[in-house]
């Protein structure tokens, strides 16, 4: 949550910061601000001392840009922030940067300071005054307290020793107009190295346009950036060596390419992404090979248990993974919400494999779960979309999902990319352990190769799905039901609808309906039922009849050629038939479109739904 950026260099800092903030806006968008070191001219024309100018606005980065329109700041040192509120409501006052009482120091912060109340009390006793309701405001004041000695780096180090929690900080000081300071602990921060300029940012998207040479700052390291050099120190003021990485990727990929919004573009990208994943991991001889798996075959053959940890949509992909991996490999799989795993003293044995799934690779709960697993000697691999993200660096092995930048806050293409990766991993493991025959392996891969074309067929029914969305807009609540491997699809469909259109929606395993949710059903309830051809088809059909008997309004996802379902229902979205195990790659597509159109017809911002942020970097 929250995006931070900083610039020191020969160019004007303000446009670079604003542009970077636009790229980071997916991390939070309830307010934005900028802090600039600037030497104002006095009326007589004589130059005055450097000052920090802070401008902040509630709402999107565009509002902040408006505020800066007719202002002239030629300087090359500034920090910026786009916020997702944790402590203190979204408002200009709570927006970052925050300054110390004297106004000499300004800080942008991504993370949460857990002991801020205690620190605030101490500082207040010493006469420091606070203007905001944030946890972050203690940071500039704490630095200011130690800055009395005149060395900002030392003051930052002393302040850091007092902070508990997660933070990535950009710091400027009016008395050090050539320097940008940065420090992090658990929250992401990269340093971009340019020519005559250097950058800090929460992630690469904000600086990729300017440089591909980056340093991943380590926890509790302090970076001092000047236009011509970057130096990194530990908290004891010892210089730390720097490892420079070269980023791959192209910012131009993050464009809408004629689509109305990123979400629709990303939904439509799915078939191409799945084909790309297959070409990446399935070699010309038909075998599956993962490049960065990091685990040897002996370990893989000996796995007795798999634990999947993830959050939100990635967790739903993990739930599909349980069905798929257990069915193909016969290895028991547990799937845990990362924030629960982290605190429940998990049992990890020697032959346990932990798989962390994350689009961003920066989700704080998932990272904490991985750290907890590693503390217990767990072997961890991740399925991740963002190259070089914290998760990929902290895991022993990685399977990249190659979905490209996912900009829309609601995850779509990353989800199906995660599913495709899980299918390939399950087939690979099953074959390695001798649990499936060569024929079964080939059949599995060949089914996966058919998915892209099938998804395209579903996408071509967009107009029909939009009409269904229009007919169901007014429903005050939705229930999503699925069975087996499509129970997670029901959860994911419900999540998409609620996060985009703010309509309460719940996903259930259809067999559970009789155990409670059936009480909700009446003529005002829309019920989305996934009834693809599978061994539980008849059970699902019984559920549908029970809903009809109670006047629930059903939208069904069924297979093309299913005549039986047409005897019962009017609203059916037909999708191509595939082996039931692989059906989640198809059944989710109409549900993504349904949620998308409901939100669009309600005139909501589908790319940036309220209260959300793309990367949840706080626990
Ligand atoms: C929902 C959504 C979230 C994320 C979750 C995990 O549409 O996008 O539920 O799936 O915050 O994020 P990652 O995958 O980045 O760890």
Coordinates of C-alpha atoms and ligand atoms in Angstrom, one line a residue:
X1 CA 0.0 0.0 0.0
X2 CA 1.1 3.5 -0.7
X3 CA 3.7 4.3 -3.4
X4 CA 6.8 6.4 -2.8
X5 CA 9.2 8.0 -5.2
X6 CA 12.2 10.3 -4.9
X7 CA 14.4 12.1 -7.4
X8 CA 17.8 13.8 -7.1
X9 CA 19.4 15.0 -10.3
X10 CA 20.0 17.7 -12.9
X11 CA 16.5 17.7 -14.3
X12 CA 13.4 19.4 -12.8
X13 CA 12.2 16.9 -10.1
X14 CA 8.5 17.8 -10.1
X15 CA 7.4 16.3 -13.5
X16 CA 9.4 13.2 -12.9
X17 CA 7.8 12.7 -9.5
X18 CA 4.3 13.3 -10.8
X19 CA 4.8 10.9 -13.7
X20 CA 6.2 8.3 -11.3
X21 CA 3.3 8.7 -8.9
X22 CA 0.9 8.0 -11.8
X23 CA 2.6 4.7 -12.3
X24 CA 2.5 4.0 -8.6
X25 CA -1.1 5.0 -8.2
X26 CA -2.3 1.4 -8.2
X27 CA -0.7 1.0 -4.8
X28 CA -3.2 3.5 -3.2
X29 CA -5.1 6.5 -4.5
X30 CA -6.9 8.3 -1.7
X31 CA -4.5 11.2 -1.6
X32 CA -1.1 12.3 -3.0
X33 CA 1.6 14.7 -2.1
X34 CA 5.0 16.0 -3.0
X35 CA 7.9 17.6 -1.1
X36 CA 10.4 19.8 -2.9
X37 CA 13.6 21.3 -1.8
X38 CA 13.4 24.8 -3.3
X39 CA 15.2 28.1 -2.9
X40 CA 12.5 30.8 -3.1
X41 CA 13.5 34.3 -4.3
X42 CA 12.9 37.1 -1.9
X43 CA 11.0 40.2 -3.3
X44 CA 14.2 42.1 -3.8
X45 CA 15.6 39.4 -6.0
X46 CA 18.2 38.2 -3.5
X47 CA 18.3 34.4 -3.0
X48 CA 17.0 33.1 0.2
X49 CA 17.7 29.9 2.1
X50 CA 16.5 26.5 0.9
X51 CA 13.1 25.5 2.1
X52 CA 10.9 22.4 1.8
X53 CA 7.6 23.0 0.0
X54 CA 5.0 20.4 0.6
X55 CA 1.9 20.2 -1.5
X56 CA -0.8 17.6 -0.9
X57 CA -4.3 16.9 -2.0
X58 CA -7.0 14.4 -1.2
X59 CA -7.9 12.1 -4.1
X60 CA -6.0 11.0 -7.2
X61 CA -2.5 12.1 -8.4
X62 CA -4.4 14.2 -11.1
X63 CA -5.6 16.5 -8.3
X64 CA -2.1 17.0 -7.1
X65 CA -1.0 17.8 -10.7
X66 CA -3.7 20.4 -10.8
X67 CA -2.3 22.0 -7.7
X68 CA 1.1 22.3 -9.2
X69 CA 0.0 23.6 -12.6
X70 CA 1.1 27.2 -12.4
X71 CA 3.9 26.7 -9.9
X72 CA 7.6 26.9 -10.9
X73 CA 10.0 24.6 -9.1
X74 CA 13.2 24.3 -11.1
X75 CA 15.0 22.2 -8.5
X76 CA 16.2 18.6 -8.9
X77 CA 15.3 17.2 -5.5
X78 CA 11.9 16.0 -4.4
X79 CA 9.9 13.1 -2.9
X80 CA 6.4 12.0 -3.7
X81 CA 3.7 9.8 -2.2
X82 CA 0.4 8.2 -3.2
X83 CA -1.6 7.0 -0.2
X84 CA -3.7 4.1 0.9
X85 CA -4.9 5.1 4.3
X86 CA -4.0 3.0 7.3
X87 CA -3.9 5.4 10.2
X88 CA -6.0 8.5 9.7
X89 CA -8.8 9.1 7.2
X90 CA -8.0 10.1 3.6
X91 CA -7.5 13.8 3.7
X92 CA -4.9 16.4 2.6
X93 CA -3.8 16.7 6.3
X94 CA -3.0 13.0 6.5
X95 CA -1.4 12.8 3.1
X96 CA 2.4 12.6 2.8
X97 CA 5.0 14.0 2.9
X98 CA 5.0 14.7 6.6
X99 CA 7.4 17.2 8.1
X100 CA 9.0 17.7 11.5
X101 CA 7.9 20.7 13.6
X102 CA 10.7 22.9 12.3
X103 CA 9.8 22.1 8.6
X104 CA 13.4 21.2 7.8
X105 CA 12.8 17.5 7.2
X106 CA 10.2 15.8 5.1
X107 CA 9.4 12.1 4.8
X108 CA 7.3 9.9 2.6
X109 CA 6.4 6.5 4.1
X110 CA 5.1 3.2 2.9
X111 CA 4.3 0.8 5.7
X112 CA 3.1 0.9 9.3
X113 CA 4.9 2.1 12.4
X114 CA 3.6 -0.2 15.0
X115 CA 5.0 1.6 18.1
X116 CA 4.0 5.1 16.8
X117 CA 1.7 5.9 19.7
X118 CA 4.4 5.3 22.3
X119 CA 6.9 7.3 20.2
X120 CA 4.4 10.1 19.7
X121 CA 3.7 10.4 23.4
X122 CA 7.5 10.6 24.1
X123 CA 8.0 13.3 21.4
X124 CA 4.9 15.3 22.6
X125 CA 6.4 15.4 26.1
X126 CA 9.5 16.9 24.6
X127 CA 7.5 19.6 22.9
X128 CA 7.0 18.2 19.4
X129 CA 3.6 18.9 17.9
X130 CA 1.7 16.8 15.5
X131 CA -0.7 17.9 12.8
X132 CA -2.0 14.6 11.3
X133 CA -3.5 11.4 12.6
X134 CA -1.0 9.2 10.9
X135 CA 1.6 6.9 12.3
X136 CA 4.1 8.3 9.8
X137 CA 4.4 11.8 11.3
X138 CA 6.6 10.4 14.2
X139 CA 9.3 9.7 11.7
X140 CA 10.4 13.2 10.6
X141 CA 10.1 14.3 14.2
X142 CA 12.2 11.5 15.5
X143 CA 14.8 12.2 12.8
X144 CA 14.6 15.9 13.7
X145 CA 15.2 15.1 17.4
X146 CA 18.5 13.3 16.6
X147 CA 19.4 15.8 13.8
X148 CA 20.5 18.3 16.4
X149 CA 24.0 16.9 15.9
X150 CA 23.9 18.0 12.3
X151 CA 24.4 14.7 10.5
X152 CA 21.2 13.6 8.8
X153 CA 22.5 10.1 8.0
X154 CA 23.3 9.5 11.7
X155 CA 20.0 11.0 12.8
X156 CA 18.1 8.6 10.4
X157 CA 20.1 5.6 11.8
X158 CA 19.2 6.6 15.4
X159 CA 15.5 7.1 14.5
X160 CA 15.4 3.7 12.7
X161 CA 16.7 2.0 15.8
X162 CA 13.5 3.2 17.6
X163 CA 11.0 2.3 14.9
X164 CA 9.1 -1.0 15.0
X165 CA 7.1 -2.1 12.0
X166 CA 7.4 -2.0 8.2
X167 CA 8.6 1.0 6.3
X168 CA 10.1 2.3 3.1
X169 CA 11.1 5.9 3.5
X170 CA 12.2 8.8 1.3
X171 CA 13.7 11.6 3.2
X172 CA 14.8 15.1 2.3
X173 CA 16.2 18.0 4.4
X174 CA 16.3 21.6 3.5
X175 CA 19.8 21.9 4.9
X176 CA 21.1 19.1 2.6
X177 CA 19.7 20.3 -0.7
X178 CA 21.9 17.9 -2.8
X179 CA 20.9 14.7 -1.0
X180 CA 18.0 12.2 -1.0
X181 CA 18.0 9.7 1.8
X182 CA 16.2 6.3 1.7
X183 CA 15.8 3.4 4.1
X184 CA 13.5 0.4 4.3
X185 CA 12.5 -2.5 6.5
X186 CA 10.1 -5.2 5.1
X187 CA 8.4 -2.7 2.7
X188 CA 9.8 -2.6 -0.8
X189 CA 12.1 0.0 -2.1
X190 CA 14.4 0.1 -5.1
X191 CA 17.1 2.6 -6.1
X192 CA 17.4 3.5 -9.7
X193 CA 20.8 4.6 -11.1
X194 CA 20.8 7.1 -13.9
X195 CA 23.3 9.4 -15.5
X196 CA 23.5 12.6 -13.5
X197 CA 20.4 11.5 -11.6
X198 CA 19.2 8.9 -9.2
X199 CA 15.9 7.6 -8.0
X200 CA 14.1 5.8 -5.3
X201 CA 10.7 4.1 -5.8
X202 CA 8.4 1.5 -4.3
X203 CA 8.7 -0.5 -7.5
X204 CA 10.3 -0.4 -10.9
X205 CA 7.2 0.8 -12.9
X206 CA 7.8 4.3 -11.6
X207 CA 11.4 4.6 -12.9
X208 CA 11.7 2.1 -15.7
X209 CA 11.3 4.9 -18.2
X210 CA 14.5 6.5 -16.8
X211 CA 16.7 3.6 -16.0
X212 CA 16.9 -0.1 -15.9
X213 CA 19.9 -0.3 -13.5
X214 CA 18.7 -0.8 -10.0
X215 CA 19.8 -1.7 -6.5
X216 CA 17.4 -3.5 -4.1
X217 CA 18.0 -1.8 -0.8
X218 CA 18.4 -4.3 2.1
X219 CA 16.5 -4.1 5.3
X220 CA 17.7 -1.4 7.6
X221 CA 20.2 0.0 5.1
X222 CA 20.4 3.7 4.6
X223 CA 21.0 5.0 1.1
X224 CA 22.4 8.4 0.5
X225 CA 21.7 9.5 -3.1
X226 CA 23.3 12.4 -4.8
X227 CA 23.0 13.2 -8.5
X228 CA 26.4 11.7 -9.3
X229 CA 26.6 8.8 -6.8
X230 CA 24.8 6.5 -4.4
X231 CA 26.2 5.2 -1.1
X232 CA 24.7 2.7 1.2
X233 CA 25.4 2.3 4.9
X234 CA 24.3 0.0 7.7
X235 CA 23.0 1.3 10.9
X236 CA 26.5 1.4 12.4
X237 CA 27.6 3.7 9.6
X238 CA 29.6 1.1 7.8
X239 CA 29.5 1.4 4.0
X240 CA 27.7 -1.6 2.4
X241 CA 28.6 -3.0 -1.0
X242 CA 26.1 -2.6 -3.8
X243 CA 24.8 -5.2 -6.2
X244 CA 23.4 -3.7 -9.4
X245 CA 20.6 -5.5 -11.2
X246 CA 19.4 -4.8 -14.7
X247 CA 15.6 -4.8 -15.0
X248 CA 13.9 -6.3 -17.9
X249 CA 10.5 -5.1 -19.0
X250 CA 9.1 -2.2 -20.9
X251 CA 6.9 0.5 -19.6
X252 CA 5.0 0.7 -22.9
X253 CA 3.4 -2.6 -22.0
X254 CA 1.4 -0.9 -19.3
X255 CA -0.8 0.9 -21.8
X256 CA -4.5 0.4 -22.5
X257 CA -4.0 -0.3 -26.2
X258 CA -7.4 0.9 -27.3
X259 CA -9.4 -0.7 -24.5
X260 CA -11.6 1.5 -22.3
X261 CA -9.7 0.5 -19.2
X262 CA -6.9 -1.8 -18.0
X263 CA -9.3 -4.3 -16.6
X264 CA -11.0 -5.1 -19.9
X265 CA -7.6 -5.2 -21.6
X266 CA -6.2 -7.6 -19.0
X267 CA -9.3 -9.9 -19.3
X268 CA -8.8 -10.0 -23.0
X269 CA -5.0 -10.7 -22.7
X270 CA -5.6 -14.0 -21.0
X271 CA -5.5 -16.4 -23.9
X272 CA -2.3 -14.9 -25.2
X273 CA -0.7 -15.1 -21.7
X274 CA -1.6 -18.7 -21.2
X275 CA -0.1 -19.5 -24.6
X276 CA 3.0 -17.6 -23.6
X277 CA 3.3 -19.6 -20.3
X278 CA 3.0 -22.8 -22.2
X279 CA 5.7 -21.9 -24.7
X280 CA 7.9 -20.8 -21.8
X281 CA 7.7 -24.0 -19.8
X282 CA 6.8 -26.7 -22.3
X283 CA 9.8 -27.5 -24.4
X284 CA 9.6 -28.7 -28.0
X285 CA 10.0 -32.3 -26.9
X286 CA 6.7 -31.9 -25.0
X287 CA 8.3 -32.0 -21.5
X288 CA 7.9 -29.4 -18.8
X289 CA 11.0 -27.7 -17.6
X290 CA 11.2 -24.9 -15.1
X291 CA 14.2 -22.6 -15.2
X292 CA 14.4 -21.2 -11.7
X293 CA 12.7 -23.9 -9.6
X294 CA 15.7 -24.1 -7.3
X295 CA 14.9 -27.6 -5.9
X296 CA 16.5 -30.8 -7.0
X297 CA 14.5 -33.8 -8.2
X298 CA 15.4 -35.9 -5.1
X299 CA 13.7 -33.4 -2.9
X300 CA 10.7 -33.0 -5.2
X301 CA 10.3 -36.8 -5.4
X302 CA 10.3 -37.0 -1.6
X303 CA 7.7 -34.3 -0.9
X304 CA 5.1 -35.6 1.6
X305 CA 3.1 -32.5 2.1
X306 CA 2.6 -29.2 0.3
X307 CA 1.4 -26.0 1.9
X308 CA 0.2 -23.1 -0.3
X309 CA 0.2 -19.6 1.2
X310 CA -1.4 -16.6 -0.5
X311 CA -3.9 -13.8 -0.2
X312 CA -7.1 -12.8 -2.0
X313 CA -7.3 -13.9 -5.6
X314 CA -3.9 -15.7 -5.3
X315 CA -5.4 -17.7 -2.4
X316 CA -8.2 -18.8 -4.7
X317 CA -5.7 -19.9 -7.2
X318 CA -4.1 -21.9 -4.4
X319 CA -7.4 -23.5 -3.6
X320 CA -7.7 -24.7 -7.2
X321 CA -4.1 -25.9 -6.8
X322 CA -5.1 -28.1 -3.9
X323 CA -7.6 -30.0 -6.1
X324 CA -5.2 -30.2 -9.0
X325 CA -2.0 -31.2 -7.2
X326 CA -3.8 -33.7 -5.0
X327 CA -5.6 -35.2 -7.9
X328 CA -2.5 -35.5 -10.1
X329 CA 0.3 -36.2 -7.5
X330 CA -1.6 -37.7 -4.6
X331 CA 0.4 -35.4 -2.3
X332 CA -1.7 -33.8 0.4
X333 CA -2.0 -30.1 0.0
X334 CA -3.0 -27.5 2.6
X335 CA -3.9 -24.0 1.5
X336 CA -3.6 -21.2 4.0
X337 CA -4.5 -17.5 3.9
X338 CA -1.0 -16.1 4.4
X339 CA -2.0 -13.9 7.3
X340 CA -3.3 -16.9 9.2
X341 CA -0.4 -19.2 8.4
X342 CA 2.0 -16.6 9.7
X343 CA 0.5 -16.7 13.2
X344 CA -0.7 -20.2 13.8
X345 CA 2.6 -22.0 14.5
X346 CA 2.4 -24.1 11.3
X347 CA 3.8 -27.6 11.3
X348 CA 6.5 -27.9 8.7
X349 CA 8.3 -31.1 8.3
X350 CA 11.4 -31.9 6.3
X351 CA 9.5 -33.2 3.3
X352 CA 7.2 -30.2 3.2
X353 CA 7.2 -27.9 0.2
X354 CA 5.8 -24.4 0.7
X355 CA 4.4 -22.6 -2.4
X356 CA 3.7 -18.9 -2.0
X357 CA 1.5 -17.5 -4.8
X358 CA 1.5 -13.7 -5.4
X359 CA 1.0 -11.5 -8.4
X360 CA 3.0 -8.6 -7.0
X361 CA 5.5 -10.5 -4.9
X362 CA 5.3 -7.7 -2.4
X363 CA 2.2 -8.7 -0.4
X364 CA 3.3 -8.2 3.2
X365 CA 1.3 -11.2 4.6
X366 CA 2.6 -13.5 2.0
X367 CA 6.2 -12.4 2.6
X368 CA 5.7 -12.8 6.4
X369 CA 4.4 -16.3 5.8
X370 CA 7.4 -17.2 3.7
X371 CA 9.8 -15.8 6.4
X372 CA 7.9 -17.8 9.0
X373 CA 8.2 -20.9 6.9
X374 CA 11.9 -20.4 6.3
X375 CA 12.4 -19.8 10.1
X376 CA 11.0 -23.3 10.5
X377 CA 13.4 -24.7 7.9
X378 CA 10.6 -24.9 5.2
X379 CA 11.6 -25.2 1.6
X380 CA 9.9 -22.4 -0.3
X381 CA 9.2 -21.7 -3.9
X382 CA 6.9 -19.0 -5.3
X383 CA 4.6 -18.6 -8.2
X384 CA 5.0 -14.9 -9.0
X385 CA 4.4 -12.4 -11.7
X386 CA 6.8 -9.6 -10.9
X387 CA 10.4 -10.3 -11.8
X388 CA 12.8 -9.3 -9.1
X389 CA 10.1 -8.7 -6.5
X390 CA 10.8 -9.3 -2.8
X391 CA 9.1 -12.7 -2.9
X392 CA 11.1 -14.0 -5.8
X393 CA 14.3 -12.9 -4.0
X394 CA 13.3 -14.5 -0.7
X395 CA 12.2 -17.9 -2.1
X396 CA 14.5 -20.7 -3.0
X397 CA 12.9 -21.1 -6.4
X398 CA 10.5 -19.2 -8.6
X399 CA 8.0 -20.1 -11.3
X400 CA 7.2 -16.9 -13.1
X401 CA 3.8 -16.4 -14.5
X402 CA 4.7 -14.0 -17.3
X403 CA 1.4 -12.2 -17.3
X404 CA 3.0 -8.8 -17.8
X405 CA 2.2 -5.8 -15.7
X406 CA -1.3 -6.1 -14.1
X407 CA -2.5 -2.5 -13.6
X408 CA -6.1 -3.0 -12.8
X409 CA -6.5 -3.4 -9.1
X410 CA -8.8 -6.4 -9.4
X411 CA -6.7 -9.3 -10.5
X412 CA -7.8 -11.2 -13.6
X413 CA -5.0 -12.2 -15.9
X414 CA -2.6 -12.9 -13.0
X415 CA -5.2 -15.4 -11.7
X416 CA -5.5 -17.5 -14.8
X417 CA -1.7 -17.2 -15.2
X418 CA -1.3 -18.6 -11.7
X419 CA -3.7 -21.4 -12.5
X420 CA -1.9 -22.3 -15.7
X421 CA 1.4 -22.4 -13.8
X422 CA -0.1 -24.6 -11.1
X423 CA -1.4 -27.1 -13.7
X424 CA 2.0 -27.3 -15.3
X425 CA 3.8 -27.7 -11.9
X426 CA 1.3 -30.4 -10.9
X427 CA 1.8 -32.3 -14.1
X428 CA 5.6 -32.0 -13.8
X429 CA 5.6 -33.3 -10.2
X430 CA 3.1 -36.1 -10.9
X431 CA 5.3 -37.3 -13.8
X432 CA 8.5 -37.0 -11.7
X433 CA 6.9 -39.1 -9.0
X434 CA 5.6 -41.6 -11.5
X435 CA 2.0 -40.9 -10.5
X436 CA 0.8 -40.4 -14.0
X437 CA 1.7 -42.2 -17.2
X438 CA 3.4 -40.6 -20.2
X439 CA 0.1 -40.7 -22.0
X440 CA -1.8 -39.0 -19.1
X441 CA 1.0 -36.3 -19.0
X442 CA 0.7 -35.7 -22.7
X443 CA -3.1 -35.5 -22.5
X444 CA -2.9 -33.0 -19.7
X445 CA -0.5 -30.7 -21.6
X446 CA -2.6 -31.1 -24.8
X447 CA -5.8 -30.0 -22.8
X448 CA -3.9 -27.0 -21.5
X449 CA -2.9 -26.1 -25.1
X450 CA -6.6 -25.9 -26.1
X451 CA -7.6 -23.5 -23.3
X452 CA -6.5 -20.2 -25.1
X453 CA -8.8 -20.8 -28.1
X454 CA -11.6 -21.8 -25.7
X455 CA -11.2 -18.6 -23.7
X456 CA -11.3 -16.6 -26.9
X457 CA -14.7 -18.1 -27.7
X458 CA -16.0 -17.1 -24.2
X459 CA -14.6 -13.6 -24.6
X460 CA -16.5 -13.3 -27.9
X461 CA -19.7 -13.6 -26.0
X462 CA -19.1 -10.3 -24.2
X463 CA -22.2 -8.6 -25.5
X464 CA -24.4 -11.4 -24.3
X465 CA -22.7 -11.3 -20.8
X466 CA -23.1 -7.5 -20.8
X467 CA -26.9 -7.9 -21.3
X468 CA -27.1 -10.4 -18.5
X469 CA -25.2 -7.9 -16.3
X470 CA -27.7 -5.2 -17.2
X471 CA -30.6 -7.5 -16.2
X472 CA -29.0 -8.2 -12.8
X473 CA -27.6 -4.8 -11.8
X474 CA -30.3 -4.1 -9.4
X475 CA -29.9 -7.2 -7.2
X476 CA -28.8 -6.2 -3.7
X477 CA -26.8 -9.4 -3.1
X478 CA -25.3 -12.3 -5.1
X479 CA -24.5 -15.8 -4.2
X480 CA -21.9 -17.8 -6.2
X481 CA -22.0 -21.6 -6.0
X482 CA -19.6 -24.2 -7.4
X483 CA -18.5 -27.6 -6.6
X484 CA -15.1 -29.4 -6.5
X485 CA -12.4 -27.6 -8.5
X486 CA -15.0 -24.8 -9.2
X487 CA -15.7 -24.1 -5.6
X488 CA -12.7 -21.7 -5.7
X489 CA -14.1 -20.3 -8.9
X490 CA -17.3 -19.4 -7.0
X491 CA -15.2 -17.6 -4.4
X492 CA -13.2 -15.7 -7.0
X493 CA -16.3 -14.8 -9.0
X494 CA -17.9 -13.4 -5.8
X495 CA -14.7 -11.5 -4.9
X496 CA -14.6 -9.9 -8.4
X497 CA -18.2 -8.7 -8.1
X498 CA -17.9 -7.3 -4.6
X499 CA -14.6 -5.5 -5.1
X500 CA -15.7 -3.9 -8.4
X501 CA -19.4 -3.1 -7.8
X502 CA -19.7 -3.0 -4.0
X503 CA -22.6 -5.5 -4.1
X504 CA -22.4 -8.0 -1.3
X505 CA -21.5 -11.3 -2.8
X506 CA -20.6 -14.6 -1.2
X507 CA -19.0 -17.7 -2.7
X508 CA -20.0 -21.2 -1.4
X509 CA -19.3 -24.8 -2.1
X510 CA -22.8 -25.7 -3.4
X511 CA -23.0 -28.7 -1.1
X512 CA -22.9 -26.2 1.8
X513 CA -26.0 -24.4 0.6
X514 CA -28.3 -26.5 2.6
X515 CA -26.3 -25.8 5.7
X516 CA -27.1 -22.1 5.9
X517 CA -26.9 -19.9 2.8
X518 CA -30.2 -21.3 1.5
X519 CA -31.9 -19.0 4.0
X520 CA -30.8 -16.1 1.9
X521 CA -32.5 -17.2 -1.2
X522 CA -35.7 -15.4 -2.4
X523 CA -36.7 -13.5 -5.5
X524 CA -34.3 -10.7 -4.7
X525 CA -31.2 -12.9 -4.7
X526 CA -29.1 -13.5 -7.8
X527 CA -27.4 -16.8 -7.7
X528 CA -24.5 -17.6 -10.0
X529 CA -24.2 -21.4 -10.4
X530 CA -21.2 -23.1 -12.1
X531 CA -22.5 -26.3 -13.6
X532 CA -20.0 -27.5 -16.1
X533 CA -19.9 -31.2 -17.1
X534 CA -18.2 -33.0 -14.2
X535 CA -18.8 -36.0 -11.9
X536 CA -20.8 -33.6 -9.6
X537 CA -23.1 -32.3 -12.4
X538 CA -26.2 -34.0 -11.1
X539 CA -25.5 -32.7 -7.5
X540 CA -25.2 -29.2 -8.9
X541 CA -28.4 -29.6 -10.8
X542 CA -30.2 -30.6 -7.6
X543 CA -28.9 -27.4 -6.0
X544 CA -30.3 -25.4 -8.9
X545 CA -33.7 -27.0 -8.5
X546 CA -33.6 -26.1 -4.8
X547 CA -32.9 -22.5 -5.7
X548 CA -35.6 -22.4 -8.3
X549 CA -38.1 -23.7 -5.8
X550 CA -37.2 -20.7 -3.6
X551 CA -37.5 -18.2 -6.5
X552 CA -33.8 -17.4 -6.6
X553 CA -32.7 -15.8 -9.9
X554 CA -30.1 -18.0 -11.4
X555 CA -27.3 -17.2 -13.9
X556 CA -25.7 -20.5 -14.9
X557 CA -22.3 -21.2 -16.4
X558 CA -22.7 -24.4 -18.3
X559 CA -21.1 -26.3 -21.1
X560 CA -22.1 -25.8 -24.7
X561 CA -24.5 -28.6 -25.7
X562 CA -26.0 -29.0 -22.2
X563 CA -29.7 -29.2 -23.2
X564 CA -30.9 -30.3 -19.8
X565 CA -30.0 -27.0 -18.2
X566 CA -32.0 -25.1 -20.8
X567 CA -35.1 -26.9 -19.5
X568 CA -34.7 -25.1 -16.2
X569 CA -33.0 -21.8 -16.8
X570 CA -33.2 -18.8 -19.1
X571 CA -29.9 -17.1 -18.1
X572 CA -27.2 -19.5 -19.2
X573 CA -23.7 -18.6 -20.3
X574 CA -22.4 -21.5 -22.4
X575 CA -18.7 -22.2 -22.4
X576 CA -16.6 -24.9 -24.3
X577 CA -16.2 -28.3 -22.7
X578 CA -12.9 -29.4 -21.3
X579 CA -11.8 -32.1 -18.8
X580 CA -13.4 -31.0 -15.5
X581 CA -10.0 -30.7 -13.7
X582 CA -9.0 -27.9 -16.2
X583 CA -12.3 -26.1 -16.2
X584 CA -11.4 -23.3 -13.8
X585 CA -9.4 -21.8 -16.6
X586 CA -12.6 -21.3 -18.5
X587 CA -15.4 -20.9 -15.9
X588 CA -13.8 -17.8 -14.4
X589 CA -13.8 -15.9 -17.7
X590 CA -17.6 -15.2 -17.8
X591 CA -17.5 -14.3 -14.1
X592 CA -14.8 -11.7 -14.7
X593 CA -16.8 -10.2 -17.5
X594 CA -20.0 -10.3 -15.5
X595 CA -18.4 -8.4 -12.6
X596 CA -16.7 -6.0 -15.0
X597 CA -20.0 -5.1 -16.8
X598 CA -22.0 -4.8 -13.6
X599 CA -19.5 -2.3 -12.3
X600 CA -19.2 -0.4 -15.7
X601 CA -23.0 -0.2 -16.0
X602 CA -23.1 1.2 -12.4
X603 CA -20.5 3.8 -13.6
X604 CA -17.8 2.7 -11.2
X605 CA -14.1 3.0 -11.8
X606 CA -13.2 -0.6 -12.5
X607 CA -9.4 0.0 -12.5
X608 CA -9.4 1.6 -9.1
X609 CA -12.2 0.4 -6.9
X610 CA -12.7 2.3 -3.7
X611 CA -10.7 1.5 -0.6
X612 CA -8.4 -0.9 -2.4
X613 CA -4.8 -0.9 -3.5
X614 CA -3.0 -3.2 -5.9
X615 CA -0.1 -4.1 -3.7
X616 CA -1.0 -4.8 0.0
X617 CA 2.4 -4.1 1.5
X618 CA 1.2 -3.7 5.1
X619 CA 0.0 -6.6 7.4
Ligands
LIG1 C1 -8.3 -9.2 -5.9 C2 -6.9 -9.0 -5.7 C3 -6.3 -9.2 -4.4 C4 -4.9 -9.8 -4.5 C5 -4.3 -10.0 -3.2 C6 -2.9 -10.6 -3.2 O1 -8.8 -8.9 -7.2 O2 -6.2 -8.5 -6.6 O3 -7.1 -10.1 -3.6 O4 -5.0 -11.1 -5.2 O5 -4.1 -8.7 -2.6 O6 -2.1 -9.9 -4.0 P1 -0.7 -10.5 -4.6 O7 -1.2 -11.6 -5.6 O8 0.0 -9.4 -5.3 O9 0.0 -11.1 -3.5

